[in-house]
Short mmCIF file of C-alpha atoms in Angstrom, two decimals:
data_model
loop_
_atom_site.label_atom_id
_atom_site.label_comp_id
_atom_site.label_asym_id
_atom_site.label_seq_id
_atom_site.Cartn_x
_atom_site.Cartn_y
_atom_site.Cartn_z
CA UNK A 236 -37.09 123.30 -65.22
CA UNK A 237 -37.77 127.16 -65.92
CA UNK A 238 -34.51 129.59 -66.05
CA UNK A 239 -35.63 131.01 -63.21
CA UNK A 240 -35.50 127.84 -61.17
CA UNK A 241 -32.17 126.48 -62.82
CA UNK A 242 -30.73 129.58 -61.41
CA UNK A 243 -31.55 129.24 -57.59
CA UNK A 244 -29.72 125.97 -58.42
CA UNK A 245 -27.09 127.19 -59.92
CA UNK A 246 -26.43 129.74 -57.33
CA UNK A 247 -27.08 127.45 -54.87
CA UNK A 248 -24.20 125.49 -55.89
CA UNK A 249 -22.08 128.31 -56.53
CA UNK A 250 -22.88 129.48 -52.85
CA UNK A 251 -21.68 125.97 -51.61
CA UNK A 252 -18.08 126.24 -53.53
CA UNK A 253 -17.84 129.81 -52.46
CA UNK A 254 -19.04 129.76 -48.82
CA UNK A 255 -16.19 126.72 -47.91
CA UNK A 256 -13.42 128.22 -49.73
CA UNK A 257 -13.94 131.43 -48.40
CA UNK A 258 -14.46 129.54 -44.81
CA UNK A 259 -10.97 127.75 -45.13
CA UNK A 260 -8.85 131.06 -46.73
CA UNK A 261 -10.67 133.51 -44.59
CA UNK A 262 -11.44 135.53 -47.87
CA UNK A 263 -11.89 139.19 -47.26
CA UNK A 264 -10.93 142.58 -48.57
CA UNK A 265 -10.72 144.37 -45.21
CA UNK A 266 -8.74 141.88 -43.78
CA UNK A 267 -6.16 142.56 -46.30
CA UNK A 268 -6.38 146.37 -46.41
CA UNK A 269 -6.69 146.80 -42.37
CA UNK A 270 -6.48 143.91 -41.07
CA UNK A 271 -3.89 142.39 -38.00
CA UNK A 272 -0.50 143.31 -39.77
CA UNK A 273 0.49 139.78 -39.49
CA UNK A 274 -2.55 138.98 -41.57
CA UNK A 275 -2.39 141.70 -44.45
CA UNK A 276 0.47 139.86 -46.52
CA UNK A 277 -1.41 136.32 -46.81
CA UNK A 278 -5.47 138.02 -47.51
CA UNK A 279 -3.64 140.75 -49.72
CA UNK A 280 -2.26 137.52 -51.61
CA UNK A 281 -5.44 135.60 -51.68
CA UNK A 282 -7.42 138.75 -52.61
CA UNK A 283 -5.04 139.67 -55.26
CA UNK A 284 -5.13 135.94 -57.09
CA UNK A 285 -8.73 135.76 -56.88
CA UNK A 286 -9.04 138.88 -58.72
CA UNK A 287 -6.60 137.64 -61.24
CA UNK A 288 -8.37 134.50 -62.17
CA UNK A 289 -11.69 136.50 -62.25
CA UNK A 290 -10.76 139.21 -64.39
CA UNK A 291 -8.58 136.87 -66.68
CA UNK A 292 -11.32 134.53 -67.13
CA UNK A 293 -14.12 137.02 -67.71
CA UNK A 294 -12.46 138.73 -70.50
CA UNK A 295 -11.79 135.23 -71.74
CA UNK A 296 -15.33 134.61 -72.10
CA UNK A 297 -16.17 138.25 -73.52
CA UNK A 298 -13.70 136.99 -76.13
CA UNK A 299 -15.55 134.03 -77.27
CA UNK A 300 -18.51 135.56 -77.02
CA UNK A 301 -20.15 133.84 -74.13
CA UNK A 302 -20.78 137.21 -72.39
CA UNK A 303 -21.90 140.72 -72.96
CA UNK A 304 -22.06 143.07 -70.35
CA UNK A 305 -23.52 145.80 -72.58
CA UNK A 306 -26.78 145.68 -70.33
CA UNK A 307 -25.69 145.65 -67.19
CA UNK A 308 -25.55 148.21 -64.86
CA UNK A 309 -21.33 148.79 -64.50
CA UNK A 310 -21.96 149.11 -67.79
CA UNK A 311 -24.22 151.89 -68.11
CA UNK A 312 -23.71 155.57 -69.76
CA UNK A 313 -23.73 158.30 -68.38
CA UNK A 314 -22.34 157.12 -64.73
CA UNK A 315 -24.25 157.77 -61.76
CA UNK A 316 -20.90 159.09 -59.86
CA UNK A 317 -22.38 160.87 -57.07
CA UNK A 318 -24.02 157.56 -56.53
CA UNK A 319 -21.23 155.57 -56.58
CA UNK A 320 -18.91 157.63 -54.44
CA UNK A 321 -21.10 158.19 -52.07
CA UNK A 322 -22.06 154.78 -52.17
CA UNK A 323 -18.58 153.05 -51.78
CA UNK A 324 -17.36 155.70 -48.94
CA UNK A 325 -20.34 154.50 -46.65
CA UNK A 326 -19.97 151.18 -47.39
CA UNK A 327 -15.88 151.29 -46.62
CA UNK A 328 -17.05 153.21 -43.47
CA UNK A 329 -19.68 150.53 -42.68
CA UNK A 330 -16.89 147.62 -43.33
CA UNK A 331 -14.43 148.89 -40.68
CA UNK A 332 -17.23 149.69 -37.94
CA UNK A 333 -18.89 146.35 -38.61
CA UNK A 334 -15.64 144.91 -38.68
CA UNK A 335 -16.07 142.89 -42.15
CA UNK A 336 -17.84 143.24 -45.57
CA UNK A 337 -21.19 141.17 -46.10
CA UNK A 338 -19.23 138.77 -47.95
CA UNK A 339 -16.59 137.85 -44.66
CA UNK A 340 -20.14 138.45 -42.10
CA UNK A 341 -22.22 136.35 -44.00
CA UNK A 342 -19.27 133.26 -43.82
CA UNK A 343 -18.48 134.52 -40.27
CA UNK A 344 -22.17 134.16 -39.49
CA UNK A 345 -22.65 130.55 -40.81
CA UNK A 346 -19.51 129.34 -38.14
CA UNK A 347 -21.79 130.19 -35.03
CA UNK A 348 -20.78 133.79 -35.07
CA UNK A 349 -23.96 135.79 -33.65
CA UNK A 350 -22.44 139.56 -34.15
CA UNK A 351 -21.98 138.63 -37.83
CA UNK A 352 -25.41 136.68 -38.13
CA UNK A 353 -27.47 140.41 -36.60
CA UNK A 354 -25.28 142.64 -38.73
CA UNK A 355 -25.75 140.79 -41.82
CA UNK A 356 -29.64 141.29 -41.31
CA UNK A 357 -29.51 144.03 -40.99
CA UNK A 358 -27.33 145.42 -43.74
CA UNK A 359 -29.89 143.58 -45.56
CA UNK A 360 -33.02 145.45 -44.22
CA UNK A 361 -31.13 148.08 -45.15
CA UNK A 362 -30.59 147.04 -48.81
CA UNK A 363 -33.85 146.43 -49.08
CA UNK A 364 -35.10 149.83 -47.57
CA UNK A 365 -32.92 151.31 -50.37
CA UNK A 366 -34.05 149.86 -53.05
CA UNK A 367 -37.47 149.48 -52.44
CA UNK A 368 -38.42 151.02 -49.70
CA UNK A 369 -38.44 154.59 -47.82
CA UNK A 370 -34.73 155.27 -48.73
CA UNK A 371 -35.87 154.41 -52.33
CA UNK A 372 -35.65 158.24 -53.03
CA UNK A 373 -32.69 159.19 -52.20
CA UNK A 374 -30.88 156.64 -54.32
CA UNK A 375 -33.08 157.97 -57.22
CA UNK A 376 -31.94 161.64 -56.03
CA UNK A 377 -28.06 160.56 -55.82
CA UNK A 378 -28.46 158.12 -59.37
CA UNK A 379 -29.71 160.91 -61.03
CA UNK A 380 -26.22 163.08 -60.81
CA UNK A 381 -24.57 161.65 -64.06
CA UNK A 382 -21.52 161.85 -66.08
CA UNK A 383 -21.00 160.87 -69.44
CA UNK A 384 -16.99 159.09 -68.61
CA UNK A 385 -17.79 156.10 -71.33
CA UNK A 386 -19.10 152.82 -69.89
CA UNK A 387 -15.75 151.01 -70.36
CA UNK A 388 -12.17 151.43 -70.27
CA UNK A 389 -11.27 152.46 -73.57
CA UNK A 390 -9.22 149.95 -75.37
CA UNK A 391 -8.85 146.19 -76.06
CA UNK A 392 -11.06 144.40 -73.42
CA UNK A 393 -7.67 141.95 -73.23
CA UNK A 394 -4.87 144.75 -72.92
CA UNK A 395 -6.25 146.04 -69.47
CA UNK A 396 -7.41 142.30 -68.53
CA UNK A 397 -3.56 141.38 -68.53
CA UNK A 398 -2.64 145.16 -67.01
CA UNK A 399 -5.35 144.16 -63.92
CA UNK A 400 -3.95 140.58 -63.68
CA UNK A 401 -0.71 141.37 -63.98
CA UNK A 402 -0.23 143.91 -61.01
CA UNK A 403 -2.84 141.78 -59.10
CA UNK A 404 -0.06 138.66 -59.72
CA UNK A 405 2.73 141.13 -58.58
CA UNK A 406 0.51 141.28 -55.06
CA UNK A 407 0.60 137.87 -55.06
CA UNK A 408 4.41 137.34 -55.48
CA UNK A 409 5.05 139.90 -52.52
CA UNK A 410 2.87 138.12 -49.71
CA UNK A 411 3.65 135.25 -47.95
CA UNK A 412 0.98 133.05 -48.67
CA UNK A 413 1.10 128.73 -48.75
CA UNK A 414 0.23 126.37 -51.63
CA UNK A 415 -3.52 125.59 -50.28
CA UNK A 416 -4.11 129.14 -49.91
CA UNK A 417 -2.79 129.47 -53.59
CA UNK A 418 -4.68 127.16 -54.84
CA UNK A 419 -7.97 128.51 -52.75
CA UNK A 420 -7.57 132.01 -53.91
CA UNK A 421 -7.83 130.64 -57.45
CA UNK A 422 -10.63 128.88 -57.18
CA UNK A 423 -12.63 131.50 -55.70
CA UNK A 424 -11.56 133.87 -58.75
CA UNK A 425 -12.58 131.09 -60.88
CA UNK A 426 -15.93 131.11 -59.48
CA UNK A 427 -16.81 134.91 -60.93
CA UNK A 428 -16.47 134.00 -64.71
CA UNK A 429 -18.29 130.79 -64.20
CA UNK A 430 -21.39 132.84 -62.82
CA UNK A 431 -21.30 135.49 -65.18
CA UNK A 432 -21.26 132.94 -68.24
CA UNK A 433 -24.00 130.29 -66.49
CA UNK A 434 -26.63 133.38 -65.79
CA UNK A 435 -25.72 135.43 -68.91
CA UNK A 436 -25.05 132.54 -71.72
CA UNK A 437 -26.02 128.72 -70.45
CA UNK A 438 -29.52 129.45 -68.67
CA UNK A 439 -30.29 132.41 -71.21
CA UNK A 440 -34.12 131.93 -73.19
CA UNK A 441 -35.39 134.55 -74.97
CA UNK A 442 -38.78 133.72 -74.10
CA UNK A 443 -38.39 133.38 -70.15
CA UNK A 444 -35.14 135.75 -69.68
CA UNK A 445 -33.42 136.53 -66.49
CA UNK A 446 -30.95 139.02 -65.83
CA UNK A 447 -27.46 138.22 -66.22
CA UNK A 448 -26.02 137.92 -62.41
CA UNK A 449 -21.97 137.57 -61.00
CA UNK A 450 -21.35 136.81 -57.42
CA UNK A 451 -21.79 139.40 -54.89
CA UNK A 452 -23.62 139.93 -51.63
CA UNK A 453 -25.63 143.22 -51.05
CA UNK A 454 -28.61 142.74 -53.99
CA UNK A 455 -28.96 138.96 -52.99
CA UNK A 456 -28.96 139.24 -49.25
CA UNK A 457 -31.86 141.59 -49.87
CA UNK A 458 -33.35 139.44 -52.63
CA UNK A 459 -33.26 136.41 -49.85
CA UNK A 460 -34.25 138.47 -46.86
CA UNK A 461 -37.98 139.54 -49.04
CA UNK A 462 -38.13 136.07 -50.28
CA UNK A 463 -37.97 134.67 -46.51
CA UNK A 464 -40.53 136.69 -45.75
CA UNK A 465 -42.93 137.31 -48.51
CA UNK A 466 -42.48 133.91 -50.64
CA UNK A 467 -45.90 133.89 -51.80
CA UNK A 468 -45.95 137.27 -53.93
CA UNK A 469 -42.05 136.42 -55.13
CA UNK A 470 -40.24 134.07 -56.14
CA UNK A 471 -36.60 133.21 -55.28
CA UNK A 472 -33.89 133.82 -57.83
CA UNK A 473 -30.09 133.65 -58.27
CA UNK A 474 -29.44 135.84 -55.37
CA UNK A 475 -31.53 134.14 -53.26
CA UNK A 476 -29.81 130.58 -53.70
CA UNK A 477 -26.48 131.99 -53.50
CA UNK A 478 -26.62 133.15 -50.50
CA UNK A 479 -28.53 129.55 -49.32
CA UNK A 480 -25.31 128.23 -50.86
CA UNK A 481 -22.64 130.10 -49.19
CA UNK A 482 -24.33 129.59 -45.29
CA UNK A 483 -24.26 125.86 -46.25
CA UNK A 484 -20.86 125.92 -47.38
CA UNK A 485 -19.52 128.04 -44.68
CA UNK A 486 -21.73 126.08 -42.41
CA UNK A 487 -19.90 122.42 -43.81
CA UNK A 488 -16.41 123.62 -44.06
CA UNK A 489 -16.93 125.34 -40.29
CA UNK A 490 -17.74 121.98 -38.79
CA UNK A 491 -15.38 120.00 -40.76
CA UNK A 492 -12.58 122.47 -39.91
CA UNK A 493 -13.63 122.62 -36.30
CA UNK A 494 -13.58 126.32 -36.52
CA UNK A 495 -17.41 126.61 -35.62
CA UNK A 496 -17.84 128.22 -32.58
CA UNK A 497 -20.41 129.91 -30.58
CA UNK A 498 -19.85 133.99 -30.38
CA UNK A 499 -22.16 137.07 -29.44
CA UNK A 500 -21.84 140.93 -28.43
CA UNK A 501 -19.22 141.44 -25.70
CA UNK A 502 -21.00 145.30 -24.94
CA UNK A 503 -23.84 147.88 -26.49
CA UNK A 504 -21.12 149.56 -27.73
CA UNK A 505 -20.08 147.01 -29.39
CA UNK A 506 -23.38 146.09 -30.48
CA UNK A 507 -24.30 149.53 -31.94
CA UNK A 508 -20.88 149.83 -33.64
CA UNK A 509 -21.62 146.59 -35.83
CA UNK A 510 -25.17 147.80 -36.63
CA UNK A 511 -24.49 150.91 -37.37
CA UNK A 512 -21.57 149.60 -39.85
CA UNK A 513 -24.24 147.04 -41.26
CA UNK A 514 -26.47 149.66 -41.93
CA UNK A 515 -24.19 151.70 -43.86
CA UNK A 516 -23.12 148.38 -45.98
CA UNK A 517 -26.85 148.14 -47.03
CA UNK A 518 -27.45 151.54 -48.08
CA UNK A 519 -24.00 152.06 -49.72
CA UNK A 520 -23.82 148.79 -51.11
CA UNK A 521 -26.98 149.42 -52.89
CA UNK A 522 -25.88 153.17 -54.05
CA UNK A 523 -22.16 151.42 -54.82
CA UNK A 524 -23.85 148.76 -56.90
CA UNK A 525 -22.26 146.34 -55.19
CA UNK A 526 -19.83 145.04 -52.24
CA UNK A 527 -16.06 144.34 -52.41
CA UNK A 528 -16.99 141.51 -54.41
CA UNK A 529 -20.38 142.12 -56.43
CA UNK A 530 -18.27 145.48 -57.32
CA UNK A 531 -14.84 144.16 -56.66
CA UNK A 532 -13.91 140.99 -57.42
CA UNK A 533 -16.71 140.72 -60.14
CA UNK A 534 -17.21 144.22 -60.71
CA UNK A 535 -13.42 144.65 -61.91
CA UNK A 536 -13.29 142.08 -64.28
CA UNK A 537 -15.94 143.85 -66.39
CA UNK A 538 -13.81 146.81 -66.68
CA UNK A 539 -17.01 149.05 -66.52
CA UNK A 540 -16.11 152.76 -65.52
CA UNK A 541 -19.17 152.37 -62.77
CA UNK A 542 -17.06 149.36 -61.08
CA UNK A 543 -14.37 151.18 -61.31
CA UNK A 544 -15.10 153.67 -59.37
CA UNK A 545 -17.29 152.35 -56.83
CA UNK A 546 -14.45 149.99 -55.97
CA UNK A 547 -12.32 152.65 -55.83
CA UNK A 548 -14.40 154.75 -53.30
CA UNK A 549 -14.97 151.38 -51.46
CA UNK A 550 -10.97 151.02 -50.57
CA UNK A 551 -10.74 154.59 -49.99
CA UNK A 552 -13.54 154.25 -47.33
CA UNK A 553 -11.93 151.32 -45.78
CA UNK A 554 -8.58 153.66 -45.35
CA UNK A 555 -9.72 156.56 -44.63
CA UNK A 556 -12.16 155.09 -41.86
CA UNK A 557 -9.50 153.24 -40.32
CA UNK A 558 -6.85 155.77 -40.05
CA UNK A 559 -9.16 157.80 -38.67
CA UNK A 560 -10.83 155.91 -35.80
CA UNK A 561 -6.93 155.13 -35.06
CA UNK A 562 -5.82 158.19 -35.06
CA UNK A 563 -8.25 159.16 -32.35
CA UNK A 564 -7.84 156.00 -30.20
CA UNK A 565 -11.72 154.66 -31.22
CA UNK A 566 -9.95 151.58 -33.24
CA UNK A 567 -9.26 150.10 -30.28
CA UNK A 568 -12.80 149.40 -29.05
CA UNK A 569 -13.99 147.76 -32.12
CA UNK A 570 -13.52 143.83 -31.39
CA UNK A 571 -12.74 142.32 -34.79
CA UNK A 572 -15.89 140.32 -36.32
CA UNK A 573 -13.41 137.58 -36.97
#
């Protein structure tokens, strides 16, 4: 079996572990930040532990030497920060109007949820139109506004992995969240280090490389959407099986749950207000670099400046969006995706 293979199945399986736990904890960023108030303290906690796990277990394996994230893009010098920002704000934008990230729409999708299932393709026509395609150019236009800001945060790799997991376990200890969800949350962090080190370290060959890959949502759903429809001049990859994975998963733990359920546009307001959203997850996803958990959850736990920031700019577009469509009464109309 070729690297290239061994990593559809690897992601595959990854996709399965990921798309039930994230079924059963109802995994999402925006959920935390913006969410029902009666939700915010259990996600925030899930979110939070997750992102413990991940970073403490990356920087673990940077330690041994399993990983180097010297070629990757959070990694690179100078920063593309116009990029980024601009990037992160749409996508926060995008997550409150389609009422979830592509992470929670893609799980949402797999449980019978028909707003989630249109959205999510086509955030990833979108993705693909911006990397590829006729939006190509203007991430080339915003990429090319750089600053040199260092490619890491300066210091011991371990220092700010305990600093991160610490006031991410400080989270934790506020919300009110059970043992299961505990012990979900964990695993899902535990998930990010174990992709990083299987694509980077265990199915690395010099001879038939592939690039080294961590879990996230917007490059994948793109990579799968060209696959499904030009297989014969590409072949599938990482991306493509992880996403495969986390519909199955979703799909298994919906049914078993009894949570799967049949659910569609209630209006064309409605409507237009998810795709819209979905649209600007694509594009900003792609200028971001990733989602709230290809630049989040696995983005953090590289500590590269570029993650930083696009994360950053992520949240902030989640707030600001939010308090803004409140503050003028438009809130209201947007039916959660959930």
């Amino acid at each position: 079996m070729s690297p290239q293979t061994a990593s559809v199945w690897f992601g595959l399986i990854l996709g399965l572990a990921f798309g039930a736990l994230a079924m059963l904890t109802r995994f999402c960023l925006r959920r935390a930040l913006v969410g029902p108030v009666e939700d915010r303290s259990e996600a925030r906690g899930v979110w939070a532990l997750a992102l413990a796990v991940a970073v403490l277990g990356t920087q673990g394996f940077v330690a041994a030497g399993l990983v180097s994230f010297e070629a990757h893009r959070f990694h690179a010098e100078p920063v593309p920060v116009v990029g980024l920002v601009v990037g992160g704000l749409l996508f926060g934008l995008g997550t409150v109007l389609a009422r979830g990230c592509l992470s929670r729409l893609t799980i949402l999708s797999a449980s019978g949820n028909l707003r989630a299932l249109v959205a999510i393709l086509v955030a990833a026509v979108a993705a693909h139109a911006t990397l590829q395609g006729a939006l190509a150019p203007l991430r080339m236009a915003l990429g090319s506004v750089t600053v040199s800001l260092g490619s890491v945060l300066p210091g011991a790799g371990w220092i700010w992995a305990a600093v991160i997991a610490g006031l991410a376990l400080l989270v934790v200890l506020r919300s009110r969240i059970s043992v299961p969800m505990l012990l979900g949350g964990a695993l899902i962090g535990a998930l990010v280090p174990v992709a990083w080190v299987g694509t980077g370290y265990v199915l690395y060959d010099e001879f038939d490389a592939i690039p080294i890959e961590g879990l996230a949502f917007t490059g994948p759903w793109a990579e799968a959407l060209f696959w499904g429809v030009a297989a014969s001049v590409t072949t599938a990859g990482f991306g493509a099986g992880l996403i495969g994975g986390v519909l199955a998963g979703a799909f298994a733990a919906a049914i078993l749950s009894r949570r799967f359920a049949w659910e569609s546009f209630d209006s064309a307001g409605q409507m237009g207000r998810s795709l819209g959203g979905a649209t600007l997850m694509g594009v900003g996803g792609v200028l971001a670099g990733g989602c709230t958990v290809g630049a989040g959850l696995a983005g953090l736990p590289t500590l590269g400046i570029a993650a930083l920031i696009a994360f950053a700019a992520v949240v902030a577009g989640i707030l600001g969006a939010d308090a803004v469509l409140n503050r003028r009464g438009l809130g209201r109309g947007i039916v959660p995706a959930e």
